[in-house]
Amino acid sequence: MPKPTIKSWNAREQVTAEKLNEQLRDTTAFLYQPPYASLWTADNTQTAGGSVTQLSWTDWEFRGVAIQSSAPRAASGILVQEPGLYQIDYAVLAQPVGGISHILTYVRVNGTEVIGSAATAADVGFMSTGRINGVVKLRAGDVVSFAYYFSSGRSGVVIGNGAVKRGTHAYVYYVGES
């Protein structure tokens, strides 16, 4: 549902059911059910280090956005339909092997990094999380995707639904006009 246009009232304007519906019901319905996307991966993914890897999502729920998908269970990101500010929470749960590694995470808009973070996986063989949480201004037609990086010379496993359900995930929520 697109965000309704807020209209003004005129002095001494007669209140009608149609006017109330467009001003109150439609606006409240949008605010009650704003655009969002929840993406996660159910599969563990073996990854070589030293290059940025775009995450492919196997499962998702969404409303008011479109999922960018080249095949079933292979979403590469979301297509924004409603412009505004979006809260993004993105986490990569990973288990590096081959030594201590950095886990870098990236949120991209139209292929350009807009938010990044770094975490150090200090113990080999244990799970660590690279995480991003922030607000991004998006336009209709923007494509939001997610990527990660392990240190060169290291490899690892991105954890899907292992011991931690939805440990690797991206949540994108509309929070208001910009």
Short mmCIF file of N, CA and C in Angstrom, two decimals:
data_model
loop_
_atom_site.label_atom_id
_atom_site.label_comp_id
_atom_site.label_asym_id
_atom_site.label_seq_id
_atom_site.Cartn_x
_atom_site.Cartn_y
_atom_site.Cartn_z
N MET A 1 0.85 -1.18 0.00
CA MET A 1 0.00 0.00 0.00
C MET A 1 0.89 1.23 0.00
N PRO A 2 0.74 2.11 -0.99
CA PRO A 2 1.54 3.34 -1.00
C PRO A 2 1.09 4.29 0.10
N LYS A 3 2.02 5.13 0.53
CA LYS A 3 1.70 6.11 1.56
C LYS A 3 0.67 7.09 1.02
N PRO A 4 -0.46 7.29 1.71
CA PRO A 4 -1.48 8.22 1.23
C PRO A 4 -1.01 9.67 1.30
N THR A 5 -1.51 10.48 0.41
CA THR A 5 -1.22 11.90 0.41
C THR A 5 -2.03 12.57 1.51
N ILE A 6 -1.37 13.32 2.36
CA ILE A 6 -2.07 14.03 3.43
C ILE A 6 -2.66 15.31 2.84
N LYS A 7 -3.94 15.47 2.99
CA LYS A 7 -4.63 16.65 2.46
C LYS A 7 -5.08 17.52 3.63
N SER A 8 -5.32 18.77 3.36
CA SER A 8 -5.75 19.67 4.43
C SER A 8 -7.26 19.86 4.39
N TRP A 9 -7.78 20.29 5.51
CA TRP A 9 -9.19 20.59 5.63
C TRP A 9 -9.39 22.08 5.36
N ASN A 10 -10.54 22.41 4.81
CA ASN A 10 -10.90 23.81 4.60
C ASN A 10 -11.84 24.26 5.71
N ALA A 11 -11.81 25.54 6.02
CA ALA A 11 -12.72 26.09 7.03
C ALA A 11 -14.16 25.78 6.63
N ARG A 12 -14.94 25.32 7.59
CA ARG A 12 -16.36 25.00 7.44
C ARG A 12 -16.63 23.89 6.41
N GLU A 13 -15.61 23.11 6.14
CA GLU A 13 -15.80 21.99 5.21
C GLU A 13 -16.66 20.93 5.87
N GLN A 14 -17.56 20.37 5.10
CA GLN A 14 -18.45 19.34 5.63
C GLN A 14 -17.67 18.03 5.77
N VAL A 15 -17.82 17.41 6.92
CA VAL A 15 -17.16 16.14 7.18
C VAL A 15 -17.97 15.04 6.51
N THR A 16 -17.31 14.26 5.68
CA THR A 16 -17.98 13.15 5.00
C THR A 16 -17.22 11.87 5.32
N ALA A 17 -17.89 10.75 5.14
CA ALA A 17 -17.24 9.45 5.36
C ALA A 17 -16.04 9.29 4.42
N GLU A 18 -16.19 9.74 3.18
CA GLU A 18 -15.09 9.63 2.21
C GLU A 18 -13.86 10.42 2.68
N LYS A 19 -14.09 11.65 3.15
CA LYS A 19 -12.99 12.50 3.61
C LYS A 19 -12.32 11.90 4.85
N LEU A 20 -13.13 11.42 5.80
CA LEU A 20 -12.57 10.80 6.99
C LEU A 20 -11.76 9.56 6.63
N ASN A 21 -12.28 8.75 5.72
CA ASN A 21 -11.56 7.55 5.32
C ASN A 21 -10.20 7.88 4.71
N GLU A 22 -10.18 8.85 3.79
CA GLU A 22 -8.91 9.16 3.13
C GLU A 22 -7.93 9.83 4.08
N GLN A 23 -8.43 10.59 5.05
CA GLN A 23 -7.55 11.32 5.96
C GLN A 23 -7.14 10.49 7.18
N LEU A 24 -8.02 9.65 7.66
CA LEU A 24 -7.73 8.91 8.89
C LEU A 24 -7.49 7.42 8.65
N ARG A 25 -8.46 6.75 8.05
CA ARG A 25 -8.34 5.31 7.87
C ARG A 25 -7.14 4.94 7.01
N ASP A 26 -7.00 5.59 5.84
CA ASP A 26 -5.92 5.23 4.91
C ASP A 26 -4.55 5.54 5.50
N THR A 27 -4.43 6.69 6.16
CA THR A 27 -3.15 7.06 6.77
C THR A 27 -2.82 6.13 7.92
N THR A 28 -3.80 5.82 8.75
CA THR A 28 -3.58 4.91 9.87
C THR A 28 -3.21 3.52 9.37
N ALA A 29 -3.86 3.06 8.31
CA ALA A 29 -3.54 1.74 7.75
C ALA A 29 -2.08 1.68 7.28
N PHE A 30 -1.60 2.75 6.63
CA PHE A 30 -0.21 2.77 6.19
C PHE A 30 0.74 2.76 7.39
N LEU A 31 0.45 3.58 8.40
CA LEU A 31 1.31 3.64 9.57
C LEU A 31 1.29 2.34 10.36
N TYR A 32 0.16 1.64 10.33
CA TYR A 32 0.03 0.38 11.04
C TYR A 32 0.79 -0.74 10.32
N GLN A 33 0.87 -0.67 8.99
CA GLN A 33 1.54 -1.70 8.21
C GLN A 33 2.52 -1.08 7.22
N PRO A 34 3.61 -0.47 7.70
CA PRO A 34 4.57 0.18 6.80
C PRO A 34 5.39 -0.86 6.02
N PRO A 35 6.09 -0.42 4.98
CA PRO A 35 6.94 -1.33 4.22
C PRO A 35 8.05 -1.93 5.10
N TYR A 36 8.36 -3.20 4.85
CA TYR A 36 9.46 -3.85 5.56
C TYR A 36 9.94 -5.05 4.74
N ALA A 37 11.12 -5.52 5.07
CA ALA A 37 11.63 -6.79 4.54
C ALA A 37 12.44 -7.46 5.64
N SER A 38 12.23 -8.74 5.82
CA SER A 38 13.04 -9.57 6.71
C SER A 38 13.65 -10.66 5.86
N LEU A 39 14.97 -10.70 5.80
CA LEU A 39 15.67 -11.70 4.99
C LEU A 39 16.59 -12.51 5.89
N TRP A 40 16.72 -13.79 5.62
CA TRP A 40 17.66 -14.60 6.36
C TRP A 40 18.08 -15.77 5.49
N THR A 41 19.14 -16.41 5.89
CA THR A 41 19.62 -17.56 5.13
C THR A 41 19.50 -18.81 5.99
N ALA A 42 18.95 -19.85 5.42
CA ALA A 42 18.76 -21.10 6.13
C ALA A 42 19.96 -22.03 5.93
N ASP A 43 20.82 -21.70 5.00
CA ASP A 43 21.93 -22.58 4.64
C ASP A 43 23.24 -22.05 5.20
N ASN A 44 24.12 -22.96 5.62
CA ASN A 44 25.49 -22.57 5.95
C ASN A 44 26.25 -22.43 4.64
N THR A 45 27.06 -21.38 4.52
CA THR A 45 27.76 -21.09 3.27
C THR A 45 29.26 -21.05 3.51
N GLN A 46 29.99 -21.94 2.85
CA GLN A 46 31.45 -21.95 2.92
C GLN A 46 31.98 -20.77 2.11
N THR A 47 32.88 -19.98 2.68
CA THR A 47 33.35 -18.76 2.02
C THR A 47 34.87 -18.66 2.11
N ALA A 48 35.49 -18.31 0.99
CA ALA A 48 36.93 -18.02 0.98
C ALA A 48 37.13 -16.56 1.37
N GLY A 49 38.24 -16.26 2.00
CA GLY A 49 38.52 -14.89 2.40
C GLY A 49 39.20 -14.10 1.31
N GLY A 50 39.33 -12.79 1.56
CA GLY A 50 40.09 -11.94 0.66
C GLY A 50 39.30 -11.21 -0.39
N SER A 51 37.99 -11.44 -0.46
CA SER A 51 37.18 -10.67 -1.41
C SER A 51 35.78 -10.46 -0.82
N VAL A 52 35.16 -9.38 -1.23
CA VAL A 52 33.81 -9.05 -0.76
C VAL A 52 32.83 -10.00 -1.43
N THR A 53 31.94 -10.58 -0.64
CA THR A 53 30.95 -11.54 -1.14
C THR A 53 29.56 -11.01 -0.88
N GLN A 54 28.73 -10.95 -1.91
CA GLN A 54 27.34 -10.54 -1.72
C GLN A 54 26.56 -11.71 -1.15
N LEU A 55 25.76 -11.43 -0.13
CA LEU A 55 24.98 -12.47 0.52
C LEU A 55 23.75 -12.80 -0.31
N SER A 56 23.47 -14.07 -0.44
CA SER A 56 22.26 -14.54 -1.10
C SER A 56 21.33 -15.09 -0.02
N TRP A 57 20.10 -14.62 -0.03
CA TRP A 57 19.14 -14.98 1.02
C TRP A 57 18.26 -16.13 0.54
N THR A 58 17.96 -17.06 1.45
CA THR A 58 17.14 -18.22 1.09
C THR A 58 15.69 -18.08 1.52
N ASP A 59 15.43 -17.23 2.48
CA ASP A 59 14.06 -17.07 3.00
C ASP A 59 13.80 -15.59 3.27
N TRP A 60 12.53 -15.20 3.15
CA TRP A 60 12.20 -13.80 3.37
C TRP A 60 10.71 -13.62 3.61
N GLU A 61 10.39 -12.50 4.25
CA GLU A 61 9.03 -11.99 4.41
C GLU A 61 9.10 -10.51 4.05
N PHE A 62 8.05 -9.97 3.46
CA PHE A 62 8.11 -8.56 3.05
C PHE A 62 6.72 -8.00 2.82
N ARG A 63 6.66 -6.67 2.83
CA ARG A 63 5.44 -5.94 2.47
C ARG A 63 5.89 -4.56 1.99
N GLY A 64 5.36 -4.10 0.88
CA GLY A 64 5.64 -2.76 0.41
C GLY A 64 7.00 -2.57 -0.23
N VAL A 65 7.75 -3.65 -0.45
CA VAL A 65 9.01 -3.64 -1.20
C VAL A 65 8.96 -4.84 -2.14
N ALA A 66 9.87 -4.91 -3.08
CA ALA A 66 9.96 -6.08 -3.96
C ALA A 66 11.27 -6.80 -3.66
N ILE A 67 11.24 -8.12 -3.73
CA ILE A 67 12.44 -8.92 -3.51
C ILE A 67 13.16 -9.10 -4.84
N GLN A 68 14.45 -8.82 -4.86
CA GLN A 68 15.28 -9.05 -6.05
C GLN A 68 15.74 -10.51 -5.99
N SER A 69 15.25 -11.33 -6.93
CA SER A 69 15.55 -12.75 -6.88
C SER A 69 15.79 -13.28 -8.29
N SER A 70 16.88 -14.01 -8.45
CA SER A 70 17.18 -14.61 -9.75
C SER A 70 16.67 -16.04 -9.84
N ALA A 71 16.32 -16.63 -8.71
CA ALA A 71 15.83 -18.00 -8.67
C ALA A 71 15.13 -18.20 -7.33
N PRO A 72 14.32 -19.26 -7.21
CA PRO A 72 13.72 -19.55 -5.91
C PRO A 72 14.82 -19.73 -4.85
N ARG A 73 14.59 -19.19 -3.69
CA ARG A 73 15.53 -19.28 -2.57
C ARG A 73 16.88 -18.66 -2.91
N ALA A 74 16.87 -17.56 -3.66
CA ALA A 74 18.13 -16.89 -4.02
C ALA A 74 17.90 -15.39 -4.18
N ALA A 75 17.53 -14.72 -3.09
CA ALA A 75 17.30 -13.27 -3.16
C ALA A 75 18.62 -12.54 -2.99
N SER A 76 18.82 -11.52 -3.82
CA SER A 76 20.06 -10.74 -3.72
C SER A 76 19.86 -9.42 -2.99
N GLY A 77 18.60 -9.03 -2.74
CA GLY A 77 18.34 -7.79 -2.04
C GLY A 77 16.89 -7.38 -2.20
N ILE A 78 16.61 -6.09 -1.92
CA ILE A 78 15.24 -5.60 -2.03
C ILE A 78 15.19 -4.37 -2.92
N LEU A 79 14.04 -4.17 -3.55
CA LEU A 79 13.77 -2.99 -4.38
C LEU A 79 12.80 -2.12 -3.60
N VAL A 80 13.22 -0.90 -3.28
CA VAL A 80 12.41 0.03 -2.49
C VAL A 80 11.30 0.60 -3.36
N GLN A 81 10.08 0.65 -2.82
CA GLN A 81 8.96 1.24 -3.56
C GLN A 81 8.48 2.54 -2.94
N GLU A 82 8.69 2.70 -1.64
CA GLU A 82 8.24 3.91 -0.92
C GLU A 82 9.47 4.68 -0.44
N PRO A 83 9.67 5.92 -0.91
CA PRO A 83 10.84 6.68 -0.46
C PRO A 83 10.71 7.07 1.01
N GLY A 84 11.85 7.22 1.67
CA GLY A 84 11.84 7.65 3.06
C GLY A 84 13.04 7.14 3.82
N LEU A 85 12.96 7.20 5.13
CA LEU A 85 14.01 6.71 6.01
C LEU A 85 13.71 5.26 6.39
N TYR A 86 14.74 4.42 6.33
CA TYR A 86 14.59 3.01 6.66
C TYR A 86 15.61 2.62 7.72
N GLN A 87 15.15 1.91 8.74
CA GLN A 87 16.02 1.33 9.76
C GLN A 87 16.53 0.00 9.21
N ILE A 88 17.84 -0.20 9.24
CA ILE A 88 18.43 -1.44 8.73
C ILE A 88 19.22 -2.11 9.85
N ASP A 89 18.91 -3.38 10.10
CA ASP A 89 19.65 -4.21 11.04
C ASP A 89 20.16 -5.41 10.25
N TYR A 90 21.48 -5.54 10.14
CA TYR A 90 22.09 -6.58 9.32
C TYR A 90 23.18 -7.27 10.14
N ALA A 91 23.15 -8.59 10.17
CA ALA A 91 24.15 -9.34 10.92
C ALA A 91 24.62 -10.55 10.12
N VAL A 92 25.93 -10.79 10.19
CA VAL A 92 26.52 -11.99 9.61
C VAL A 92 27.11 -12.80 10.77
N LEU A 93 26.54 -13.97 11.00
CA LEU A 93 27.06 -14.88 12.01
C LEU A 93 28.01 -15.82 11.28
N ALA A 94 29.28 -15.85 11.69
CA ALA A 94 30.28 -16.62 10.94
C ALA A 94 31.24 -17.33 11.88
N GLN A 95 31.82 -18.38 11.34
CA GLN A 95 32.84 -19.14 12.06
C GLN A 95 34.09 -19.18 11.18
N PRO A 96 35.03 -18.27 11.42
CA PRO A 96 36.26 -18.25 10.61
C PRO A 96 37.14 -19.47 10.91
N VAL A 97 37.89 -19.90 9.91
CA VAL A 97 38.88 -20.96 10.07
C VAL A 97 40.20 -20.47 9.47
N GLY A 98 41.30 -21.04 9.91
CA GLY A 98 42.60 -20.68 9.35
C GLY A 98 43.29 -19.56 10.10
N GLY A 99 42.71 -19.07 11.17
CA GLY A 99 43.35 -18.02 11.95
C GLY A 99 42.38 -16.93 12.33
N ILE A 100 42.85 -16.01 13.16
CA ILE A 100 42.04 -14.87 13.57
C ILE A 100 41.68 -14.07 12.32
N SER A 101 40.45 -13.61 12.25
CA SER A 101 39.98 -12.93 11.04
C SER A 101 39.11 -11.74 11.39
N HIS A 102 39.08 -10.79 10.48
CA HIS A 102 38.10 -9.71 10.57
C HIS A 102 36.87 -10.12 9.78
N ILE A 103 35.72 -9.73 10.26
CA ILE A 103 34.47 -9.90 9.52
C ILE A 103 33.97 -8.49 9.23
N LEU A 104 34.02 -8.10 7.98
CA LEU A 104 33.52 -6.79 7.58
C LEU A 104 32.15 -6.97 6.96
N THR A 105 31.21 -6.11 7.31
CA THR A 105 29.86 -6.19 6.76
C THR A 105 29.53 -4.88 6.07
N TYR A 106 28.75 -4.98 5.00
CA TYR A 106 28.43 -3.82 4.17
C TYR A 106 26.95 -3.81 3.80
N VAL A 107 26.32 -2.65 3.91
CA VAL A 107 25.00 -2.41 3.32
C VAL A 107 25.26 -1.57 2.08
N ARG A 108 24.70 -2.01 0.95
CA ARG A 108 24.89 -1.30 -0.31
C ARG A 108 23.55 -0.81 -0.84
N VAL A 109 23.58 0.38 -1.44
CA VAL A 109 22.42 0.91 -2.15
C VAL A 109 22.85 1.15 -3.58
N ASN A 110 22.18 0.47 -4.50
CA ASN A 110 22.52 0.53 -5.93
C ASN A 110 23.99 0.21 -6.17
N GLY A 111 24.53 -0.76 -5.40
CA GLY A 111 25.89 -1.21 -5.57
C GLY A 111 26.94 -0.41 -4.83
N THR A 112 26.56 0.68 -4.18
CA THR A 112 27.51 1.53 -3.46
C THR A 112 27.36 1.33 -1.96
N GLU A 113 28.48 1.14 -1.27
CA GLU A 113 28.45 0.94 0.18
C GLU A 113 27.97 2.22 0.86
N VAL A 114 26.95 2.09 1.72
CA VAL A 114 26.44 3.24 2.47
C VAL A 114 26.67 3.10 3.98
N ILE A 115 26.80 1.87 4.46
CA ILE A 115 27.13 1.61 5.86
C ILE A 115 28.07 0.41 5.89
N GLY A 116 29.08 0.46 6.74
CA GLY A 116 29.98 -0.66 6.90
C GLY A 116 30.37 -0.81 8.36
N SER A 117 30.78 -2.01 8.73
CA SER A 117 31.27 -2.23 10.09
C SER A 117 32.33 -3.32 10.06
N ALA A 118 33.10 -3.40 11.13
CA ALA A 118 34.14 -4.42 11.24
C ALA A 118 34.08 -5.05 12.62
N ALA A 119 34.28 -6.35 12.66
CA ALA A 119 34.37 -7.09 13.91
C ALA A 119 35.57 -8.02 13.80
N THR A 120 36.18 -8.34 14.91
CA THR A 120 37.31 -9.26 14.92
C THR A 120 36.88 -10.56 15.56
N ALA A 121 37.03 -11.64 14.80
CA ALA A 121 36.77 -12.98 15.33
C ALA A 121 38.07 -13.43 15.99
N ALA A 122 38.12 -13.34 17.30
CA ALA A 122 39.37 -13.53 18.03
C ALA A 122 39.72 -15.00 18.25
N ASP A 123 38.76 -15.88 18.20
CA ASP A 123 39.02 -17.29 18.45
C ASP A 123 38.61 -18.12 17.24
N VAL A 124 39.54 -18.88 16.73
CA VAL A 124 39.27 -19.75 15.59
C VAL A 124 38.35 -20.87 16.05
N GLY A 125 37.36 -21.19 15.24
CA GLY A 125 36.46 -22.28 15.56
C GLY A 125 35.24 -21.87 16.37
N PHE A 126 35.17 -20.59 16.76
CA PHE A 126 34.01 -20.10 17.49
C PHE A 126 33.24 -19.13 16.61
N MET A 127 31.95 -19.02 16.83
CA MET A 127 31.13 -18.11 16.04
C MET A 127 31.32 -16.67 16.50
N SER A 128 31.34 -15.77 15.54
CA SER A 128 31.42 -14.33 15.81
C SER A 128 30.42 -13.64 14.90
N THR A 129 30.04 -12.42 15.28
CA THR A 129 29.02 -11.70 14.51
C THR A 129 29.55 -10.35 14.05
N GLY A 130 29.40 -10.08 12.75
CA GLY A 130 29.60 -8.75 12.21
C GLY A 130 28.22 -8.13 12.08
N ARG A 131 28.04 -6.92 12.60
CA ARG A 131 26.68 -6.37 12.68
C ARG A 131 26.65 -4.90 12.29
N ILE A 132 25.55 -4.51 11.63
CA ILE A 132 25.28 -3.11 11.27
C ILE A 132 23.87 -2.77 11.72
N ASN A 133 23.72 -1.58 12.30
CA ASN A 133 22.39 -1.08 12.62
C ASN A 133 22.42 0.42 12.35
N GLY A 134 21.55 0.89 11.46
CA GLY A 134 21.54 2.31 11.13
C GLY A 134 20.33 2.71 10.34
N VAL A 135 20.21 4.00 10.08
CA VAL A 135 19.10 4.55 9.32
C VAL A 135 19.65 5.08 7.99
N VAL A 136 18.97 4.74 6.90
CA VAL A 136 19.40 5.13 5.56
C VAL A 136 18.23 5.79 4.84
N LYS A 137 18.53 6.88 4.14
CA LYS A 137 17.52 7.55 3.31
C LYS A 137 17.50 6.84 1.95
N LEU A 138 16.32 6.34 1.57
CA LEU A 138 16.18 5.59 0.32
C LEU A 138 15.14 6.24 -0.59
N ARG A 139 15.34 6.07 -1.89
CA ARG A 139 14.40 6.56 -2.89
C ARG A 139 13.67 5.38 -3.51
N ALA A 140 12.50 5.64 -4.07
CA ALA A 140 11.80 4.60 -4.82
C ALA A 140 12.70 4.15 -5.96
N GLY A 141 12.84 2.85 -6.14
CA GLY A 141 13.70 2.31 -7.18
C GLY A 141 15.09 1.93 -6.71
N ASP A 142 15.48 2.33 -5.49
CA ASP A 142 16.78 1.94 -4.95
C ASP A 142 16.80 0.43 -4.69
N VAL A 143 17.95 -0.19 -4.94
CA VAL A 143 18.14 -1.61 -4.64
C VAL A 143 19.10 -1.70 -3.46
N VAL A 144 18.66 -2.36 -2.39
CA VAL A 144 19.47 -2.53 -1.19
C VAL A 144 19.98 -3.97 -1.17
N SER A 145 21.30 -4.13 -1.02
CA SER A 145 21.89 -5.47 -0.95
C SER A 145 22.89 -5.50 0.21
N PHE A 146 23.39 -6.69 0.49
CA PHE A 146 24.21 -6.91 1.68
C PHE A 146 25.42 -7.77 1.33
N ALA A 147 26.58 -7.41 1.88
CA ALA A 147 27.81 -8.14 1.57
C ALA A 147 28.66 -8.28 2.82
N TYR A 148 29.68 -9.15 2.73
CA TYR A 148 30.60 -9.36 3.84
C TYR A 148 31.98 -9.71 3.30
N TYR A 149 32.97 -9.70 4.20
CA TYR A 149 34.37 -9.95 3.82
C TYR A 149 35.07 -10.62 4.99
N PHE A 150 35.84 -11.68 4.71
CA PHE A 150 36.75 -12.28 5.68
C PHE A 150 38.17 -11.87 5.29
N SER A 151 39.05 -11.77 6.27
CA SER A 151 40.44 -11.39 6.00
C SER A 151 41.07 -12.30 4.96
N SER A 152 41.98 -11.73 4.17
CA SER A 152 42.71 -12.49 3.16
C SER A 152 43.49 -13.62 3.83
N GLY A 153 43.48 -14.78 3.21
CA GLY A 153 44.18 -15.93 3.77
C GLY A 153 43.35 -16.72 4.76
N ARG A 154 42.15 -16.24 5.04
CA ARG A 154 41.25 -16.95 5.95
C ARG A 154 40.04 -17.41 5.15
N SER A 155 39.34 -18.36 5.69
CA SER A 155 38.07 -18.77 5.11
C SER A 155 37.10 -18.90 6.27
N GLY A 156 35.89 -19.31 5.97
CA GLY A 156 34.94 -19.44 7.05
C GLY A 156 33.61 -19.95 6.58
N VAL A 157 32.72 -20.10 7.52
CA VAL A 157 31.37 -20.54 7.24
C VAL A 157 30.42 -19.46 7.73
N VAL A 158 29.56 -18.98 6.84
CA VAL A 158 28.47 -18.09 7.26
C VAL A 158 27.35 -18.99 7.72
N ILE A 159 26.92 -18.79 8.95
CA ILE A 159 25.96 -19.68 9.59
C ILE A 159 24.54 -19.26 9.25
N GLY A 160 23.75 -20.21 8.74
CA GLY A 160 22.34 -19.97 8.46
C GLY A 160 21.53 -20.28 9.70
N ASN A 161 20.79 -21.37 9.68
CA ASN A 161 19.96 -21.77 10.81
C ASN A 161 20.60 -22.92 11.57
N GLY A 162 21.77 -22.69 12.12
CA GLY A 162 22.42 -23.69 12.94
C GLY A 162 21.89 -23.59 14.36
N ALA A 163 22.83 -23.50 15.31
CA ALA A 163 22.45 -23.39 16.71
C ALA A 163 21.71 -22.09 17.00
N VAL A 164 21.97 -21.07 16.18
CA VAL A 164 21.33 -19.77 16.37
C VAL A 164 20.39 -19.54 15.19
N LYS A 165 19.11 -19.58 15.42
CA LYS A 165 18.13 -19.39 14.34
C LYS A 165 18.20 -17.96 13.82
N ARG A 166 18.23 -17.83 12.51
CA ARG A 166 18.27 -16.53 11.84
C ARG A 166 19.43 -15.66 12.34
N GLY A 167 20.55 -16.29 12.63
CA GLY A 167 21.72 -15.54 13.08
C GLY A 167 22.26 -14.61 12.01
N THR A 168 22.23 -15.06 10.75
CA THR A 168 22.59 -14.20 9.63
C THR A 168 21.29 -13.67 9.05
N HIS A 169 21.08 -12.36 9.15
CA HIS A 169 19.79 -11.79 8.76
C HIS A 169 19.95 -10.34 8.33
N ALA A 170 18.91 -9.83 7.67
CA ALA A 170 18.79 -8.40 7.38
C ALA A 170 17.33 -8.03 7.60
N TYR A 171 17.10 -7.00 8.39
CA TYR A 171 15.76 -6.47 8.63
C TYR A 171 15.76 -5.02 8.16
N VAL A 172 14.82 -4.67 7.32
CA VAL A 172 14.73 -3.32 6.75
C VAL A 172 13.31 -2.82 7.00
N TYR A 173 13.17 -1.71 7.74
CA TYR A 173 11.86 -1.18 8.11
C TYR A 173 11.74 0.30 7.77
N TYR A 174 10.63 0.67 7.16
CA TYR A 174 10.30 2.08 6.91
C TYR A 174 10.03 2.74 8.26
N VAL A 175 10.68 3.89 8.52
CA VAL A 175 10.46 4.57 9.79
C VAL A 175 9.93 5.99 9.62
N GLY A 176 9.86 6.50 8.39
CA GLY A 176 9.27 7.83 8.21
C GLY A 176 9.81 8.55 6.99
N GLU A 177 9.24 9.73 6.78
CA GLU A 177 9.67 10.56 5.66
C GLU A 177 11.03 11.17 5.97
N SER A 178 11.76 11.48 4.92
CA SER A 178 13.08 12.08 5.13
C SER A 178 13.00 13.59 5.06
#
